[in-house]
Short mmCIF file of C-alpha atoms in Angstrom, two decimals:
data_model
loop_
_atom_site.label_atom_id
_atom_site.label_comp_id
_atom_site.label_asym_id
_atom_site.label_seq_id
_atom_site.Cartn_x
_atom_site.Cartn_y
_atom_site.Cartn_z
CA MET A 1 11.30 -36.15 4.54
CA SER A 2 9.90 -39.66 4.29
CA LEU A 3 7.73 -41.06 7.05
CA ARG A 4 8.01 -44.51 8.55
CA VAL A 5 4.50 -45.89 8.49
CA HIS A 6 3.46 -49.43 9.26
CA PRO A 7 2.70 -51.12 5.91
CA ASP A 8 -0.74 -52.20 7.17
CA ILE A 9 -1.65 -48.55 7.70
CA ALA A 10 0.02 -47.31 4.53
CA GLY A 11 -2.05 -49.77 2.50
CA LEU A 12 -5.40 -48.56 3.84
CA SER A 13 -7.69 -46.24 1.87
CA PRO A 14 -9.40 -43.50 3.87
CA TYR A 15 -13.14 -43.90 4.41
CA VAL A 16 -15.00 -41.59 2.03
CA PRO A 17 -18.29 -40.35 3.51
CA GLY A 18 -21.25 -39.26 1.44
CA LYS A 19 -20.82 -35.79 -0.02
CA PRO A 20 -22.48 -33.13 2.18
CA ILE A 21 -25.44 -31.30 0.66
CA ASP A 22 -23.95 -27.82 1.09
CA GLU A 23 -20.71 -28.90 -0.60
CA LEU A 24 -22.58 -30.18 -3.66
CA GLU A 25 -24.69 -27.03 -3.85
CA ARG A 26 -21.56 -24.88 -3.61
CA GLU A 27 -19.51 -26.88 -6.13
CA LEU A 28 -22.17 -27.18 -8.83
CA GLY A 29 -24.40 -24.22 -8.03
CA ILE A 30 -27.36 -26.52 -7.46
CA PRO A 31 -30.13 -25.28 -5.17
CA ARG A 32 -32.01 -27.70 -2.92
CA ALA A 33 -29.88 -30.80 -3.47
CA ILE A 34 -30.95 -33.98 -1.71
CA LYS A 35 -28.74 -36.51 0.06
CA LEU A 36 -29.65 -40.19 -0.17
CA ALA A 37 -26.15 -41.50 0.46
CA SER A 38 -25.73 -42.09 4.20
CA ASN A 39 -28.87 -43.94 5.33
CA GLU A 40 -30.02 -41.12 7.61
CA ASN A 41 -33.56 -40.79 8.93
CA PRO A 42 -35.26 -38.18 6.69
CA LEU A 43 -37.69 -37.28 9.48
CA GLY A 44 -34.81 -36.13 11.65
CA PRO A 45 -34.48 -36.63 15.41
CA SER A 46 -37.27 -37.17 17.87
CA PRO A 47 -38.77 -33.88 19.10
CA LYS A 48 -38.09 -35.18 22.61
CA ALA A 49 -34.40 -35.47 21.79
CA LEU A 50 -34.28 -31.94 20.38
CA ALA A 51 -36.03 -30.56 23.44
CA VAL A 52 -33.26 -31.60 25.84
CA LEU A 53 -30.37 -30.16 23.85
CA SER A 54 -30.81 -26.53 24.89
CA ASP A 55 -30.74 -27.49 28.57
CA THR A 56 -27.61 -29.57 28.04
CA ALA A 57 -25.87 -26.71 26.23
CA ALA A 58 -25.77 -24.71 29.45
CA THR A 59 -23.42 -27.26 31.02
CA LEU A 60 -20.96 -27.75 28.15
CA ASN A 61 -18.15 -26.40 30.32
CA ARG A 62 -18.36 -29.67 32.28
CA TYR A 63 -17.07 -33.03 31.14
CA PRO A 64 -19.77 -35.61 30.40
CA ASP A 65 -20.53 -38.53 32.68
CA GLY A 66 -17.65 -40.80 31.68
CA GLY A 67 -19.60 -43.91 32.65
CA ALA A 68 -22.86 -42.72 31.03
CA TYR A 69 -24.70 -44.07 34.07
CA ARG A 70 -28.25 -42.97 33.18
CA LEU A 71 -28.14 -43.99 29.54
CA ARG A 72 -26.59 -47.37 30.29
CA GLN A 73 -29.28 -47.97 32.91
CA LYS A 74 -32.02 -47.22 30.38
CA LEU A 75 -30.44 -49.45 27.74
CA ALA A 76 -29.97 -52.25 30.25
CA GLU A 77 -33.64 -52.02 31.24
CA ARG A 78 -34.73 -52.07 27.61
CA HIS A 79 -32.65 -55.12 26.72
CA LYS A 80 -33.11 -56.91 30.06
CA VAL A 81 -29.40 -57.13 30.84
CA ALA A 82 -27.17 -55.80 33.60
CA PRO A 83 -25.74 -52.26 33.15
CA GLU A 84 -22.21 -53.67 33.14
CA GLN A 85 -23.12 -55.47 29.92
CA VAL A 86 -23.62 -52.17 28.07
CA ILE A 87 -20.81 -50.09 26.60
CA LEU A 88 -21.17 -46.81 24.70
CA GLY A 89 -19.18 -45.60 21.73
CA ASN A 90 -18.68 -42.48 19.67
CA GLY A 91 -20.91 -44.19 17.16
CA SER A 92 -20.83 -47.97 17.03
CA ASP A 93 -17.83 -47.51 14.68
CA GLU A 94 -15.65 -46.72 17.68
CA LEU A 95 -16.60 -50.02 19.31
CA LEU A 96 -15.41 -51.88 16.21
CA GLY A 97 -12.00 -50.30 16.69
CA LEU A 98 -11.94 -51.14 20.38
CA LEU A 99 -12.79 -54.78 19.61
CA ALA A 100 -9.98 -55.04 17.09
CA ARG A 101 -7.43 -53.47 19.44
CA ALA A 102 -8.51 -55.50 22.46
CA PHE A 103 -8.75 -58.94 20.91
CA LEU A 104 -6.42 -59.08 17.91
CA ALA A 105 -2.70 -59.64 18.17
CA PRO A 106 -0.65 -59.18 14.98
CA GLY A 107 -1.51 -62.03 12.63
CA ASP A 108 -4.78 -62.94 14.34
CA GLU A 109 -7.75 -63.35 12.01
CA ALA A 110 -11.22 -61.84 11.77
CA VAL A 111 -13.81 -63.37 9.46
CA MET A 112 -16.22 -61.09 7.58
CA ALA A 113 -18.26 -60.91 4.40
CA ASP A 114 -16.84 -59.47 1.21
CA GLN A 115 -19.41 -56.74 0.49
CA THR A 116 -20.26 -55.48 3.94
CA PHE A 117 -19.51 -52.48 6.17
CA VAL A 118 -16.02 -51.37 5.14
CA ILE A 119 -14.99 -50.35 8.66
CA TYR A 120 -14.58 -54.01 9.73
CA ARG A 121 -11.72 -54.56 7.32
CA MET A 122 -10.23 -51.15 8.07
CA GLU A 123 -10.17 -51.65 11.86
CA VAL A 124 -8.87 -55.20 11.67
CA THR A 125 -6.06 -54.12 9.36
CA ALA A 126 -5.24 -51.10 11.52
CA ALA A 127 -4.86 -53.47 14.49
CA HIS A 128 -2.44 -55.55 12.36
CA GLY A 129 -4.90 -58.42 12.18
CA VAL A 130 -5.80 -60.41 9.08
CA PRO A 131 -9.24 -59.86 7.48
CA VAL A 132 -10.56 -63.18 6.17
CA VAL A 133 -13.11 -62.17 3.55
CA VAL A 134 -15.90 -64.53 2.46
CA PRO A 135 -18.00 -63.72 -0.65
CA LEU A 136 -21.71 -63.09 -0.29
CA ASN A 137 -24.13 -65.66 -1.67
CA GLY A 138 -27.14 -64.11 -3.40
CA TRP A 139 -26.23 -60.76 -1.80
CA ARG A 140 -26.52 -62.40 1.66
CA HIS A 141 -23.92 -63.45 4.23
CA ASP A 142 -22.83 -67.02 3.50
CA LEU A 143 -22.74 -68.16 7.12
CA PRO A 144 -21.76 -71.80 6.36
CA ALA A 145 -18.76 -70.55 4.35
CA MET A 146 -17.89 -68.06 7.09
CA ALA A 147 -17.96 -70.84 9.69
CA GLU A 148 -15.73 -72.91 7.41
CA ALA A 149 -13.26 -69.98 7.26
CA VAL A 150 -12.73 -69.99 11.05
CA THR A 151 -9.27 -71.27 12.02
CA PRO A 152 -7.35 -71.53 15.30
CA ARG A 153 -6.13 -67.94 14.63
CA THR A 154 -9.68 -66.55 14.39
CA ARG A 155 -10.61 -64.17 17.21
CA LEU A 156 -13.59 -62.24 15.76
CA VAL A 157 -16.38 -62.88 13.27
CA PHE A 158 -18.47 -59.98 11.96
CA VAL A 159 -22.10 -60.36 10.87
CA CYS A 160 -23.80 -57.20 9.64
CA ASN A 161 -27.54 -57.85 9.93
CA PRO A 162 -29.22 -56.23 8.00
CA ASN A 163 -26.16 -56.02 5.84
CA ASN A 164 -24.81 -52.70 4.65
CA PRO A 165 -24.79 -52.12 1.65
CA THR A 166 -27.18 -54.85 0.46
CA GLY A 167 -30.00 -54.59 3.04
CA THR A 168 -30.31 -58.37 3.31
CA ILE A 169 -30.60 -60.37 6.54
CA VAL A 170 -29.60 -63.75 7.87
CA THR A 171 -32.32 -65.64 9.72
CA ALA A 172 -32.59 -67.06 13.22
CA ALA A 173 -32.23 -70.62 11.94
CA GLU A 174 -29.11 -69.70 9.98
CA VAL A 175 -27.56 -67.95 12.97
CA ASP A 176 -28.26 -70.94 15.22
CA GLU A 177 -26.49 -73.26 12.78
CA PHE A 178 -23.63 -70.79 12.42
CA MET A 179 -23.10 -70.35 16.16
CA ALA A 180 -23.11 -74.12 16.64
CA ARG A 181 -19.97 -74.19 14.47
CA VAL A 182 -18.22 -71.10 15.89
CA PRO A 183 -15.83 -71.96 18.74
CA HIS A 184 -16.79 -70.53 22.13
CA ASP A 185 -13.54 -68.55 22.40
CA VAL A 186 -14.32 -66.60 19.20
CA ILE A 187 -16.29 -63.36 19.66
CA ALA A 188 -19.26 -63.06 17.29
CA VAL A 189 -19.98 -59.42 16.47
CA PHE A 190 -23.57 -58.83 15.33
CA ASP A 191 -23.82 -55.33 13.89
CA GLU A 192 -27.51 -54.41 13.99
CA ALA A 193 -27.47 -50.72 13.06
CA TYR A 194 -30.71 -51.08 11.06
CA VAL A 195 -32.55 -53.54 13.31
CA GLU A 196 -35.45 -51.18 14.02
CA TYR A 197 -36.42 -51.21 10.33
CA VAL A 198 -36.61 -55.00 10.04
CA ARG A 199 -40.03 -56.49 9.20
CA ASP A 200 -39.07 -60.13 8.54
CA SER A 201 -40.27 -62.36 11.40
CA ARG A 202 -37.32 -64.72 10.82
CA TYR A 203 -34.87 -62.14 12.16
CA PRO A 204 -32.67 -63.63 14.92
CA ASP A 205 -32.65 -62.72 18.62
CA SER A 206 -28.93 -62.09 18.81
CA LEU A 207 -29.18 -60.81 22.38
CA GLY A 208 -30.57 -64.19 23.37
CA LEU A 209 -27.16 -65.70 22.60
CA LEU A 210 -25.79 -63.86 25.63
CA ALA A 211 -28.16 -65.75 27.88
CA GLN A 212 -26.72 -68.95 26.42
CA GLY A 213 -23.27 -67.95 27.66
CA ARG A 214 -21.83 -67.19 24.21
CA ASN A 215 -19.12 -64.61 23.57
CA VAL A 216 -21.27 -62.25 21.53
CA ILE A 217 -21.48 -58.48 21.22
CA VAL A 218 -24.55 -56.90 19.63
CA LEU A 219 -23.94 -53.41 18.25
CA ARG A 220 -26.73 -50.86 17.92
CA THR A 221 -26.77 -47.17 17.05
CA PHE A 222 -28.74 -43.97 17.52
CA SER A 223 -27.57 -42.74 14.09
CA LYS A 224 -30.20 -44.43 11.95
CA ILE A 225 -33.88 -44.65 12.96
CA TYR A 226 -33.32 -42.41 16.01
CA GLY A 227 -31.95 -39.66 13.75
CA LEU A 228 -28.95 -38.68 15.90
CA ALA A 229 -26.18 -39.31 13.36
CA GLY A 230 -24.65 -35.88 13.98
CA LEU A 231 -24.18 -36.60 17.69
CA ARG A 232 -22.27 -39.87 17.08
CA ILE A 233 -23.49 -42.30 19.68
CA GLY A 234 -23.83 -46.07 19.54
CA TYR A 235 -23.62 -48.92 21.98
CA GLY A 236 -22.84 -52.57 22.43
CA VAL A 237 -24.53 -55.22 24.57
CA THR A 238 -22.23 -58.07 25.54
CA THR A 239 -20.77 -59.99 28.46
CA PRO A 240 -19.34 -58.19 31.51
CA GLU A 241 -15.96 -59.74 30.72
CA ILE A 242 -15.89 -58.26 27.21
CA THR A 243 -17.01 -54.81 28.38
CA GLY A 244 -14.32 -55.01 31.06
CA TYR A 245 -11.59 -55.40 28.45
CA LEU A 246 -13.07 -52.79 26.12
CA ASN A 247 -13.31 -50.27 28.96
CA ARG A 248 -9.56 -50.64 29.56
CA ILE A 249 -8.87 -48.96 26.22
CA ARG A 250 -12.05 -46.91 25.78
CA PRO A 251 -11.19 -43.20 25.67
CA PRO A 252 -12.53 -41.28 28.66
CA PHE A 253 -15.66 -39.21 27.98
CA ASN A 254 -16.14 -40.81 24.55
CA ALA A 255 -19.93 -40.25 24.69
CA ASN A 256 -20.52 -36.51 24.88
CA SER A 257 -23.12 -34.84 27.10
CA MET A 258 -25.51 -33.86 24.34
CA ALA A 259 -25.39 -37.31 22.77
CA GLN A 260 -26.15 -39.01 26.09
CA ARG A 261 -29.11 -36.76 26.91
CA ALA A 262 -30.55 -36.87 23.39
CA ALA A 263 -30.22 -40.66 23.25
CA GLU A 264 -32.06 -41.02 26.58
CA ALA A 265 -34.91 -38.88 25.27
CA ALA A 266 -34.99 -40.66 21.90
CA LEU A 267 -35.34 -44.03 23.61
CA SER A 268 -38.57 -42.82 25.21
CA ASP A 269 -40.17 -41.74 21.92
CA ASP A 270 -41.65 -44.93 20.51
CA ASP A 271 -44.08 -42.89 18.41
CA HIS A 272 -41.24 -41.27 16.48
CA VAL A 273 -39.68 -44.66 15.82
CA ALA A 274 -43.03 -46.01 14.62
CA ARG A 275 -43.54 -43.02 12.27
CA SER A 276 -40.03 -43.45 10.89
CA ARG A 277 -40.55 -47.17 10.31
CA ALA A 278 -43.92 -46.63 8.61
CA LEU A 279 -42.56 -43.92 6.30
CA ASN A 280 -39.63 -46.12 5.35
CA ALA A 281 -41.86 -49.10 4.57
CA SER A 282 -44.29 -47.16 2.39
CA GLU A 283 -41.65 -45.16 0.53
CA MET A 284 -39.44 -48.18 -0.03
CA THR A 285 -42.29 -49.66 -2.05
CA VAL A 286 -42.44 -46.48 -4.14
CA VAL A 287 -38.69 -46.43 -4.79
CA ARG A 288 -38.51 -50.18 -5.44
CA ASP A 289 -41.34 -50.00 -7.97
CA GLY A 290 -39.77 -46.93 -9.58
CA LEU A 291 -36.44 -48.70 -10.00
CA ARG A 292 -38.16 -51.72 -11.49
CA ALA A 293 -40.00 -49.48 -13.94
CA LEU A 294 -36.58 -48.27 -15.12
CA GLY A 295 -35.49 -51.86 -15.71
CA PHE A 296 -33.47 -52.37 -12.54
CA ASP A 297 -33.89 -55.14 -9.97
CA PRO A 298 -33.13 -53.81 -6.47
CA VAL A 299 -32.12 -56.34 -3.83
CA PRO A 300 -34.95 -56.92 -1.29
CA SER A 301 -34.04 -54.83 1.74
CA GLU A 302 -34.86 -54.95 5.46
CA ALA A 303 -33.04 -51.66 6.09
CA ASN A 304 -33.71 -48.06 5.01
CA PHE A 305 -31.97 -48.20 1.65
CA LEU A 306 -31.99 -50.11 -1.63
CA PHE A 307 -28.99 -51.64 -3.37
CA PHE A 308 -29.14 -52.09 -7.13
CA ASP A 309 -27.10 -52.77 -10.23
CA VAL A 310 -27.31 -50.13 -12.97
CA ARG A 311 -25.58 -52.49 -15.42
CA ARG A 312 -23.31 -49.73 -16.70
CA ASP A 313 -20.53 -47.56 -15.28
CA GLY A 314 -21.85 -46.85 -11.78
CA ARG A 315 -19.38 -44.03 -11.19
CA ARG A 316 -20.69 -42.18 -14.25
CA VAL A 317 -24.30 -42.66 -13.12
CA PHE A 318 -23.38 -41.43 -9.63
CA GLU A 319 -21.69 -38.32 -11.05
CA ALA A 320 -24.56 -37.64 -13.43
CA LEU A 321 -26.99 -37.81 -10.51
CA LEU A 322 -24.83 -35.29 -8.65
CA ARG A 323 -25.36 -32.86 -11.52
CA GLN A 324 -29.09 -33.43 -11.07
CA GLY A 325 -28.76 -32.49 -7.37
CA VAL A 326 -29.05 -36.05 -6.04
CA ILE A 327 -26.39 -37.65 -3.83
CA VAL A 328 -26.47 -41.46 -3.67
CA ARG A 329 -23.70 -43.92 -2.79
CA HIS A 330 -21.53 -45.53 -5.44
CA ILE A 331 -20.44 -48.85 -3.94
CA GLU A 332 -18.25 -50.28 -6.70
CA GLY A 333 -18.46 -51.04 -10.38
CA SER A 334 -22.08 -50.84 -11.49
CA LEU A 335 -23.53 -50.99 -7.96
CA LEU A 336 -25.32 -48.11 -6.26
CA ARG A 337 -27.12 -47.70 -2.93
CA ALA A 338 -29.88 -45.15 -2.31
CA THR A 339 -31.37 -44.22 1.05
CA ILE A 340 -35.15 -44.05 1.31
CA GLY A 341 -36.02 -40.39 1.77
CA LEU A 342 -39.10 -38.24 2.06
CA PRO A 343 -41.74 -38.64 -0.67
CA ASP A 344 -40.61 -35.57 -2.63
CA GLU A 345 -36.96 -36.61 -2.33
CA ASN A 346 -37.72 -40.07 -3.66
CA ARG A 347 -39.66 -38.63 -6.61
CA HIS A 348 -36.76 -36.30 -7.36
CA PHE A 349 -34.32 -39.24 -7.24
CA LEU A 350 -36.39 -41.41 -9.57
CA ASP A 351 -36.96 -38.55 -12.02
CA ALA A 352 -33.24 -37.73 -12.03
CA LEU A 353 -32.26 -41.38 -12.49
CA LYS A 354 -34.69 -41.67 -15.40
CA LYS A 355 -33.05 -38.67 -17.09
CA VAL A 356 -29.61 -40.12 -16.53
CA VAL A 357 -30.29 -43.65 -17.82
CA LEU A 358 -32.87 -42.94 -20.53
CA GLY A 359 -31.65 -39.51 -21.65
#
């Protein structure tokens, strides 16, 4: 029996996550595989976050706080905004879907970069909107070209900063020029999942745009530096009007009890964040230098991963690395992305890559 599926949905490809470690070990009989595919924090969660989970487990028969009162209060205090400007999601991915459903009518447009987080295009298409895709320039968002792509049908513009998968940023000066050209009725979505890793002093204060009265939403997550990817919790900071519309379609209880409690505790552990940032900075130098020694030229990154061109069939390199017990991310063609791991994981990756490319 044939199904009647909307052609926009039928044309989508499912998101393919990084292969789990236990699946690789089971498939290929490889002990102690390492995963450098999903940009997770190799240090794991904050000990403070882990400590609250056992207490929360005793109340799992109860629904979570649907309004996430305590966590939204803490986030509002941290970002110096009102609690009604904060909205939580089952990961920041969920908020991308809510934005598309709330603000796109069929045929409305959303401007985004070409090589960026694939969920933007997926959610816009699923909402029967039109993704307007602008090529990167030097592996960075081409904000002037994105501003030029805005039309009267544009409702959303997506800026991933740092960009996934390239790790590059756009600067404060570039964002100021961009926003001067974006109409006030267009919502600018700044996806800042990796913001805590950024070292470049030119990074923009996207939250400051809210104080200027702009229609902006800044997305953050607890999945990356906070190490809570398995609990799926992210948030957006925006205007009360935008949160009001998003809350009309937000599923009830979308932030579970454990995620809320762990996120509260993680926010209070600045030492864990500092350790994670320091490890990433030092080990990124090791991995970058190792890639250069193999003849590759990784793109300078402000995130917790490196993006590089292997100048050969990237799928074959990816699969050969799997057989060496190393999971990275094949982006497309000859392009790979590798998360910065623990020191021994990074050595294992570089040794395996050397075997694959040099024989």
